[in-house]
């Protein structure tokens, strides 16, 4: 492991929490002028996921920070005028187009991989590239079909080819249309000054570590490396030259690093009260969430229903800079249904009601129905508060 400089600051647990909230856009006035694109640039990555309850996760991310921005406005901000692209970061993520050069290390790694999960028939790759060049942006279906007719992983040759071209960087996902990826040639979609793999691996990693540290405000080795799914040893190799400064945080058992700008002023301003997607970068790393907020959370969508504790898509409630509970939402017509609500205390009733009302209005619902509250004695108060 690369040696690091001695810590330059000592932070209390509360200071670290507020630094993290500000860095993620939940403390202080939101940058409404920057809008959704500003949120994307600030976070550096917005995770995509197929689950849609209130809305898809990539819509929930700007909503949580900016409030009830129109859902079409969100999609247009991501997918028009070449401001972003989709690639593998923390997971499948929307990324600012300025970050294209930083992922050269990953594109090179994919090109060098000797084995793949799908066989690629001879000629299929070149055929897909020629078709995109001739016809412009296309979905996998338009390229000849996404599947062979079997299970979801039984990809067609054209789907295997275009996904491989995506990983190599010859093809870019420029938007999602009815949740299908739309592919186009990188040479047509990435600006000329960004369309290159000139940065060596070390420089790519150095920049991504710095950007992740800025987006988190403060974090451990695992926190920062996880942001763009880097390996611990990759973090170790570049952290000294990343511009991040070592700090100690009260109650954290492992060393931490901070963005020096995050230490330059005390985090102040208005706290957001909102529901969070489980894929929000504020909470997507479970160990960090427990360390900062004392809140244990996991996505239970893939847990068998009888074994779920909090529900299919439980969304944590953020209020006053703390996580005060969670709700498993659903929609029935124009009613937002809170299938299961979990509250830490009676003080969470009013914030939860506010968050539910605002979320309902955002997705076009005109009523909220509470089905179950884990603390039964709070049910009547919550029902009254949301009505």
Short mmCIF file of C-alpha atoms in Angstrom, two decimals:
data_model
loop_
_atom_site.label_atom_id
_atom_site.label_comp_id
_atom_site.label_asym_id
_atom_site.label_seq_id
_atom_site.Cartn_x
_atom_site.Cartn_y
_atom_site.Cartn_z
CA UNK A 1 0.00 0.00 0.00
CA UNK A 2 1.24 3.48 -0.87
CA UNK A 3 2.22 5.52 2.17
CA UNK A 4 0.16 8.62 2.89
CA UNK A 5 0.82 11.93 4.53
CA UNK A 6 -0.18 12.36 8.17
CA UNK A 7 -3.72 13.63 8.76
CA UNK A 8 -4.08 17.37 8.37
CA UNK A 9 -7.49 17.77 10.03
CA UNK A 10 -9.56 16.20 12.75
CA UNK A 11 -13.28 16.14 12.11
CA UNK A 12 -16.09 15.32 14.48
CA UNK A 13 -18.64 12.78 13.31
CA UNK A 14 -21.17 15.61 12.93
CA UNK A 15 -18.78 17.69 10.83
CA UNK A 16 -18.11 14.74 8.54
CA UNK A 17 -21.85 14.12 8.15
CA UNK A 18 -22.54 17.74 7.20
CA UNK A 19 -19.58 17.84 4.81
CA UNK A 20 -20.95 14.75 3.09
CA UNK A 21 -24.45 16.24 2.87
CA UNK A 22 -23.17 19.46 1.33
CA UNK A 23 -20.95 17.62 -1.13
CA UNK A 24 -23.92 15.56 -2.28
CA UNK A 25 -26.20 18.56 -2.67
CA UNK A 26 -28.45 18.12 0.37
CA UNK A 27 -27.23 20.98 2.54
CA UNK A 28 -27.35 24.56 1.35
CA UNK A 29 -29.33 26.21 -1.42
CA UNK A 30 -29.62 23.97 -4.51
CA UNK A 31 -28.03 25.21 -7.70
CA UNK A 32 -31.27 25.78 -9.59
CA UNK A 33 -29.45 27.67 -12.32
CA UNK A 34 -27.41 24.55 -13.06
CA UNK A 35 -30.52 22.38 -12.88
CA UNK A 36 -30.38 18.68 -13.60
CA UNK A 37 -27.17 18.95 -15.59
CA UNK A 38 -25.59 20.78 -12.69
CA UNK A 39 -26.58 17.94 -10.37
CA UNK A 40 -25.03 15.43 -12.76
CA UNK A 41 -21.77 17.37 -13.03
CA UNK A 42 -21.68 17.84 -9.26
CA UNK A 43 -22.21 14.15 -8.51
CA UNK A 44 -20.14 12.86 -11.42
CA UNK A 45 -22.32 9.76 -11.79
CA UNK A 46 -26.05 9.02 -11.58
CA UNK A 47 -26.87 5.34 -11.34
CA UNK A 48 -29.44 3.75 -13.62
CA UNK A 49 -31.74 0.91 -12.62
CA UNK A 50 -34.70 -0.89 -14.17
CA UNK A 51 -36.95 -0.58 -11.09
CA UNK A 52 -39.65 2.08 -11.35
CA UNK A 53 -41.96 2.65 -8.40
CA UNK A 54 -42.48 6.37 -7.95
CA UNK A 55 -40.12 6.96 -10.87
CA UNK A 56 -36.85 5.50 -12.07
CA UNK A 57 -33.83 6.10 -9.88
CA UNK A 58 -32.10 8.50 -12.27
CA UNK A 59 -35.20 10.73 -12.04
CA UNK A 60 -35.29 10.51 -8.25
CA UNK A 61 -31.70 11.79 -7.93
CA UNK A 62 -32.32 15.36 -9.18
CA UNK A 63 -35.79 15.41 -7.61
CA UNK A 64 -34.29 14.75 -4.19
CA UNK A 65 -31.95 17.73 -4.57
CA UNK A 66 -33.95 20.23 -6.61
CA UNK A 67 -37.55 19.42 -5.76
CA UNK A 68 -40.36 18.89 -8.25
CA UNK A 69 -38.48 19.41 -11.50
CA UNK A 70 -40.54 18.08 -14.41
CA UNK A 71 -39.82 14.49 -15.34
CA UNK A 72 -39.53 15.33 -19.05
CA UNK A 73 -37.14 18.11 -18.08
CA UNK A 74 -35.02 15.51 -16.29
CA UNK A 75 -34.88 13.19 -19.30
CA UNK A 76 -34.14 16.02 -21.72
CA UNK A 77 -31.36 17.31 -19.49
CA UNK A 78 -29.65 13.93 -19.53
CA UNK A 79 -30.15 12.86 -23.11
CA UNK A 80 -30.19 15.92 -25.38
CA UNK A 81 -27.44 18.14 -26.76
CA UNK A 82 -24.67 15.66 -26.01
CA UNK A 83 -24.16 16.57 -22.35
CA UNK A 84 -23.87 13.01 -21.07
CA UNK A 85 -23.33 9.37 -21.95
CA UNK A 86 -24.00 6.03 -20.28
CA UNK A 87 -21.13 3.82 -19.18
CA UNK A 88 -19.95 1.47 -16.45
CA UNK A 89 -18.94 3.50 -13.38
CA UNK A 90 -20.37 2.66 -9.95
CA UNK A 91 -22.72 0.52 -12.02
CA UNK A 92 -24.48 1.45 -15.25
CA UNK A 93 -24.46 5.23 -14.84
CA UNK A 94 -25.19 8.46 -16.64
CA UNK A 95 -21.92 10.40 -16.73
CA UNK A 96 -21.06 13.97 -17.76
CA UNK A 97 -19.54 13.91 -21.22
CA UNK A 98 -16.44 15.66 -19.81
CA UNK A 99 -15.59 12.40 -18.04
CA UNK A 100 -15.19 10.40 -21.25
CA UNK A 101 -11.36 10.66 -21.22
CA UNK A 102 -11.21 9.49 -17.58
CA UNK A 103 -12.61 6.07 -18.45
CA UNK A 104 -9.92 5.27 -21.00
CA UNK A 105 -8.38 2.91 -18.43
CA UNK A 106 -11.60 0.91 -18.28
CA UNK A 107 -12.06 0.81 -22.03
CA UNK A 108 -8.49 -0.50 -22.40
CA UNK A 109 -9.16 -3.11 -19.75
CA UNK A 110 -12.29 -4.32 -21.53
CA UNK A 111 -10.45 -4.55 -24.84
CA UNK A 112 -7.76 -6.68 -23.22
CA UNK A 113 -10.14 -9.15 -21.58
CA UNK A 114 -9.54 -12.63 -23.02
CA UNK A 115 -12.95 -14.06 -22.04
CA UNK A 116 -16.55 -12.91 -22.32
CA UNK A 117 -19.86 -14.26 -21.18
CA UNK A 118 -21.23 -14.39 -24.72
CA UNK A 119 -19.73 -15.77 -27.89
CA UNK A 120 -19.39 -13.32 -30.76
CA UNK A 121 -19.88 -14.80 -34.26
CA UNK A 122 -17.37 -13.84 -36.91
CA UNK A 123 -18.31 -10.63 -38.69
CA UNK A 124 -21.05 -9.59 -36.25
CA UNK A 125 -19.02 -6.76 -34.74
CA UNK A 126 -18.14 -5.17 -38.09
CA UNK A 127 -21.73 -5.56 -39.28
CA UNK A 128 -23.08 -3.60 -36.32
CA UNK A 129 -20.53 -0.81 -36.76
CA UNK A 130 -21.34 -0.52 -40.47
CA UNK A 131 -25.08 -0.43 -39.76
CA UNK A 132 -24.71 2.34 -37.17
CA UNK A 133 -22.49 4.30 -39.55
CA UNK A 134 -25.06 4.00 -42.33
CA UNK A 135 -28.31 4.40 -40.39
CA UNK A 136 -27.49 6.52 -37.34
CA UNK A 137 -28.62 5.90 -33.71
CA UNK A 138 -30.36 2.54 -33.25
CA UNK A 139 -31.61 0.28 -30.47
CA UNK A 140 -30.55 -3.35 -30.25
CA UNK A 141 -33.94 -4.33 -31.66
CA UNK A 142 -33.38 -2.07 -34.66
CA UNK A 143 -29.93 -3.56 -35.13
CA UNK A 144 -31.43 -6.99 -35.64
CA UNK A 145 -32.93 -8.05 -32.33
CA UNK A 146 -31.79 -8.02 -28.73
CA UNK A 147 -32.46 -11.69 -27.95
CA UNK A 148 -32.44 -15.05 -29.66
CA UNK A 149 -35.86 -15.82 -28.24
CA UNK A 150 -34.79 -17.51 -25.03
CA UNK A 151 -34.10 -16.09 -21.58
CA UNK A 152 -33.09 -12.45 -21.10
CA UNK A 153 -29.36 -13.30 -21.16
CA UNK A 154 -29.67 -15.21 -24.44
CA UNK A 155 -28.48 -12.22 -26.46
CA UNK A 156 -28.52 -12.10 -30.24
CA UNK A 157 -25.25 -11.72 -32.12
CA UNK A 158 -25.99 -8.04 -32.84
CA UNK A 159 -26.72 -7.36 -29.16
CA UNK A 160 -23.47 -9.04 -28.10
CA UNK A 161 -21.57 -7.07 -30.72
CA UNK A 162 -23.00 -3.65 -29.88
CA UNK A 163 -22.56 -4.16 -26.13
CA UNK A 164 -18.95 -5.12 -26.73
CA UNK A 165 -18.48 -2.03 -28.89
CA UNK A 166 -20.00 0.02 -26.07
CA UNK A 167 -17.49 -1.34 -23.56
CA UNK A 168 -14.62 -0.78 -25.99
CA UNK A 169 -15.69 2.84 -26.52
CA UNK A 170 -16.33 2.60 -30.24
CA UNK A 171 -20.06 2.95 -29.57
CA UNK A 172 -21.87 5.17 -27.07
CA UNK A 173 -25.27 4.87 -25.41
CA UNK A 174 -26.73 8.30 -26.11
CA UNK A 175 -30.14 7.87 -24.48
CA UNK A 176 -32.68 5.42 -23.15
CA UNK A 177 -35.83 5.06 -25.26
CA UNK A 178 -38.60 3.12 -23.49
CA UNK A 179 -35.72 1.89 -21.33
CA UNK A 180 -33.87 0.50 -24.36
CA UNK A 181 -30.35 1.73 -24.97
CA UNK A 182 -29.91 3.82 -28.09
CA UNK A 183 -26.46 3.28 -29.62
CA UNK A 184 -24.43 5.53 -31.87
CA UNK A 185 -20.81 5.79 -32.94
CA UNK A 186 -18.56 7.58 -30.47
CA UNK A 187 -17.01 9.57 -33.31
CA UNK A 188 -20.41 11.17 -33.94
CA UNK A 189 -21.45 11.81 -30.34
CA UNK A 190 -18.38 12.64 -28.24
CA UNK A 191 -16.85 16.09 -28.90
CA UNK A 192 -13.55 15.93 -30.79
CA UNK A 193 -11.55 17.43 -27.93
CA UNK A 194 -12.78 14.69 -25.57
CA UNK A 195 -12.76 11.72 -27.95
CA UNK A 196 -9.42 10.23 -27.07
CA UNK A 197 -7.72 7.64 -24.87
CA UNK A 198 -4.60 9.72 -24.37
CA UNK A 199 -4.63 9.63 -20.56
CA UNK A 200 -2.64 6.74 -19.15
CA UNK A 201 -4.18 4.52 -16.49
CA UNK A 202 -2.51 6.34 -13.62
CA UNK A 203 -3.83 9.73 -14.73
CA UNK A 204 -7.33 8.34 -15.27
CA UNK A 205 -7.34 6.88 -11.77
CA UNK A 206 -5.89 10.03 -10.20
CA UNK A 207 -8.62 12.16 -11.71
CA UNK A 208 -11.42 9.77 -10.79
CA UNK A 209 -10.20 9.50 -7.19
CA UNK A 210 -10.09 13.30 -6.95
CA UNK A 211 -13.56 13.67 -8.46
CA UNK A 212 -15.01 10.99 -6.19
CA UNK A 213 -13.48 12.69 -3.15
CA UNK A 214 -15.02 15.99 -4.21
CA UNK A 215 -18.43 14.37 -4.72
CA UNK A 216 -18.30 12.67 -1.31
CA UNK A 217 -16.66 15.52 0.60
CA UNK A 218 -14.95 13.09 2.93
CA UNK A 219 -14.54 9.33 2.78
CA UNK A 220 -12.47 6.28 3.56
CA UNK A 221 -10.41 4.37 1.02
CA UNK A 222 -13.35 2.03 0.43
CA UNK A 223 -15.85 4.89 0.11
CA UNK A 224 -13.85 6.77 -2.50
CA UNK A 225 -12.74 3.71 -4.47
CA UNK A 226 -16.32 2.38 -4.57
CA UNK A 227 -17.69 5.55 -6.15
CA UNK A 228 -16.46 4.54 -9.61
CA UNK A 229 -15.81 0.89 -8.70
CA UNK A 230 -12.06 1.17 -8.50
CA UNK A 231 -9.92 -1.39 -6.73
CA UNK A 232 -8.34 -0.54 -3.40
CA UNK A 233 -4.85 -0.87 -4.84
CA UNK A 234 -5.77 1.53 -7.65
CA UNK A 235 -6.80 4.09 -5.04
CA UNK A 236 -3.57 3.49 -3.12
CA UNK A 237 -1.46 4.12 -6.20
CA UNK A 238 -2.79 7.62 -6.83
CA UNK A 239 -4.25 9.07 -3.64
CA UNK A 240 -1.08 10.93 -2.63
CA UNK A 241 -1.13 12.82 -5.92
CA UNK A 242 -4.91 13.21 -6.11
CA UNK A 243 -5.15 16.49 -4.24
CA UNK A 244 -7.26 14.96 -1.47
CA UNK A 245 -5.97 15.50 2.05
CA UNK A 246 -5.84 12.88 4.81
CA UNK A 247 -8.10 13.49 7.81
CA UNK A 248 -9.26 11.67 10.89
CA UNK A 249 -12.95 11.43 11.72
CA UNK A 250 -14.35 10.81 15.19
CA UNK A 251 -15.70 7.27 15.43
CA UNK A 252 -14.28 6.13 12.09
CA UNK A 253 -11.95 3.19 12.57
CA UNK A 254 -10.18 3.65 9.24
CA UNK A 255 -8.21 6.54 7.70
CA UNK A 256 -10.09 9.07 5.61
CA UNK A 257 -9.44 11.68 2.95
CA UNK A 258 -11.27 14.91 2.22
CA UNK A 259 -11.64 17.43 -0.54
CA UNK A 260 -9.66 20.46 0.69
CA UNK A 261 -12.42 22.78 -0.57
CA UNK A 262 -14.87 20.91 1.66
CA UNK A 263 -12.70 21.79 4.67
CA UNK A 264 -12.36 25.46 3.71
CA UNK A 265 -15.74 26.56 5.07
CA UNK A 266 -18.28 25.30 7.55
CA UNK A 267 -21.26 23.53 5.94
CA UNK A 268 -24.32 25.71 6.49
CA UNK A 269 -27.72 26.23 4.94
CA UNK A 270 -31.06 24.59 4.42
CA UNK A 271 -31.46 20.84 4.80
CA UNK A 272 -33.53 18.93 2.27
CA UNK A 273 -36.50 16.88 3.44
CA UNK A 274 -37.03 14.18 0.85
CA UNK A 275 -37.26 10.50 0.04
CA UNK A 276 -34.09 8.91 -1.33
CA UNK A 277 -33.68 6.30 -3.99
CA UNK A 278 -31.77 3.29 -2.62
CA UNK A 279 -29.40 3.93 -5.55
CA UNK A 280 -28.69 7.53 -4.51
CA UNK A 281 -24.95 8.16 -4.22
CA UNK A 282 -25.50 9.60 -0.73
CA UNK A 283 -26.42 6.12 0.54
CA UNK A 284 -25.48 3.57 -2.14
CA UNK A 285 -22.56 2.25 -0.07
CA UNK A 286 -24.08 0.49 2.94
CA UNK A 287 -21.07 0.59 5.27
CA UNK A 288 -20.65 4.34 4.68
CA UNK A 289 -24.36 4.95 5.32
CA UNK A 290 -24.16 3.12 8.64
CA UNK A 291 -20.98 4.96 9.60
CA UNK A 292 -22.26 8.44 8.78
CA UNK A 293 -25.94 8.17 9.65
CA UNK A 294 -26.14 5.21 12.03
CA UNK A 295 -28.71 3.83 9.60
CA UNK A 296 -28.69 0.29 8.23
CA UNK A 297 -30.24 0.02 4.82
CA UNK A 298 -30.38 -2.53 2.03
CA UNK A 299 -32.42 -2.86 -1.14
CA UNK A 300 -34.84 -5.75 -0.67
CA UNK A 301 -36.25 -5.89 -4.20
CA UNK A 302 -34.28 -9.07 -4.82
CA UNK A 303 -35.02 -10.58 -1.41
CA UNK A 304 -37.86 -13.15 -1.35
CA UNK A 305 -41.03 -11.38 -0.22
CA UNK A 306 -41.47 -13.37 3.04
CA UNK A 307 -37.96 -12.36 4.11
CA UNK A 308 -38.30 -8.62 3.47
CA UNK A 309 -38.15 -6.39 6.52
CA UNK A 310 -38.89 -2.94 5.11
CA UNK A 311 -40.38 -3.67 1.68
CA UNK A 312 -39.63 -4.06 -2.02
CA UNK A 313 -38.19 -0.58 -2.72
CA UNK A 314 -37.89 1.04 0.70
CA UNK A 315 -36.85 4.68 0.33
CA UNK A 316 -35.04 6.30 3.27
CA UNK A 317 -36.39 9.59 4.61
CA UNK A 318 -33.81 12.37 4.83
CA UNK A 319 -34.72 15.32 7.04
CA UNK A 320 -32.64 17.72 9.06
CA UNK A 321 -29.51 16.03 7.74
CA UNK A 322 -30.46 12.69 9.28
CA UNK A 323 -32.16 9.50 8.11
CA UNK A 324 -35.32 9.19 10.16
CA UNK A 325 -37.14 6.25 8.65
CA UNK A 326 -38.19 4.73 5.35
CA UNK A 327 -41.24 3.97 3.23
CA UNK A 328 -42.03 1.31 0.65
CA UNK A 329 -44.14 3.18 -1.92
CA UNK A 330 -46.42 2.12 -4.74
CA UNK A 331 -48.89 3.81 -7.07
CA UNK A 332 -52.50 2.90 -7.66
CA UNK A 333 -54.00 5.23 -10.23
CA UNK A 334 -53.67 8.73 -8.78
CA UNK A 335 -52.99 7.49 -5.26
CA UNK A 336 -49.53 7.12 -3.78
CA UNK A 337 -49.66 4.10 -1.49
CA UNK A 338 -47.28 3.86 1.45
CA UNK A 339 -47.34 0.09 1.77
CA UNK A 340 -45.03 0.07 4.76
CA UNK A 341 -43.72 3.01 6.75
CA UNK A 342 -40.92 2.70 9.29
CA UNK A 343 -40.31 5.64 11.61
CA UNK A 344 -37.54 6.11 14.15
CA UNK A 345 -39.70 8.24 16.46
CA UNK A 346 -42.74 10.51 16.62
CA UNK A 347 -40.52 13.37 15.42
CA UNK A 348 -40.35 11.68 12.03
CA UNK A 349 -44.10 11.85 11.42
CA UNK A 350 -44.24 15.42 10.09
CA UNK A 351 -41.17 15.09 7.80
CA UNK A 352 -42.46 11.78 6.42
CA UNK A 353 -45.86 13.30 5.71
CA UNK A 354 -44.22 16.25 3.97
CA UNK A 355 -42.02 13.98 1.87
CA UNK A 356 -44.95 11.76 0.88
CA UNK A 357 -47.17 14.68 -0.09
CA UNK A 358 -44.42 16.28 -2.19
CA UNK A 359 -43.54 13.00 -3.90
CA UNK A 360 -47.19 12.31 -4.66
CA UNK A 361 -47.63 15.73 -6.26
CA UNK A 362 -44.44 15.28 -8.30
CA UNK A 363 -45.63 12.02 -9.88
CA UNK A 364 -49.16 13.27 -10.51
CA UNK A 365 -50.96 11.67 -7.58
CA UNK A 366 -53.64 13.58 -5.69
CA UNK A 367 -53.88 11.37 -2.60
CA UNK A 368 -51.69 9.41 -0.20
CA UNK A 369 -52.86 6.21 1.49
CA UNK A 370 -51.02 4.76 4.46
CA UNK A 371 -51.33 0.98 4.65
CA UNK A 372 -49.02 0.01 7.49
CA UNK A 373 -46.77 1.78 10.01
CA UNK A 374 -44.28 -0.30 11.98
CA UNK A 375 -44.99 1.76 15.08
CA UNK A 376 -48.75 1.35 15.21
CA UNK A 377 -49.17 4.14 17.75
CA UNK A 378 -47.99 6.64 15.11
CA UNK A 379 -50.42 5.52 12.40
CA UNK A 380 -53.24 7.94 13.21
CA UNK A 381 -50.87 10.90 13.40
CA UNK A 382 -49.29 10.06 10.04
CA UNK A 383 -52.65 9.50 8.34
CA UNK A 384 -53.84 12.87 9.63
CA UNK A 385 -50.64 14.60 8.59
CA UNK A 386 -50.78 13.41 4.97
CA UNK A 387 -54.52 14.04 4.50
#
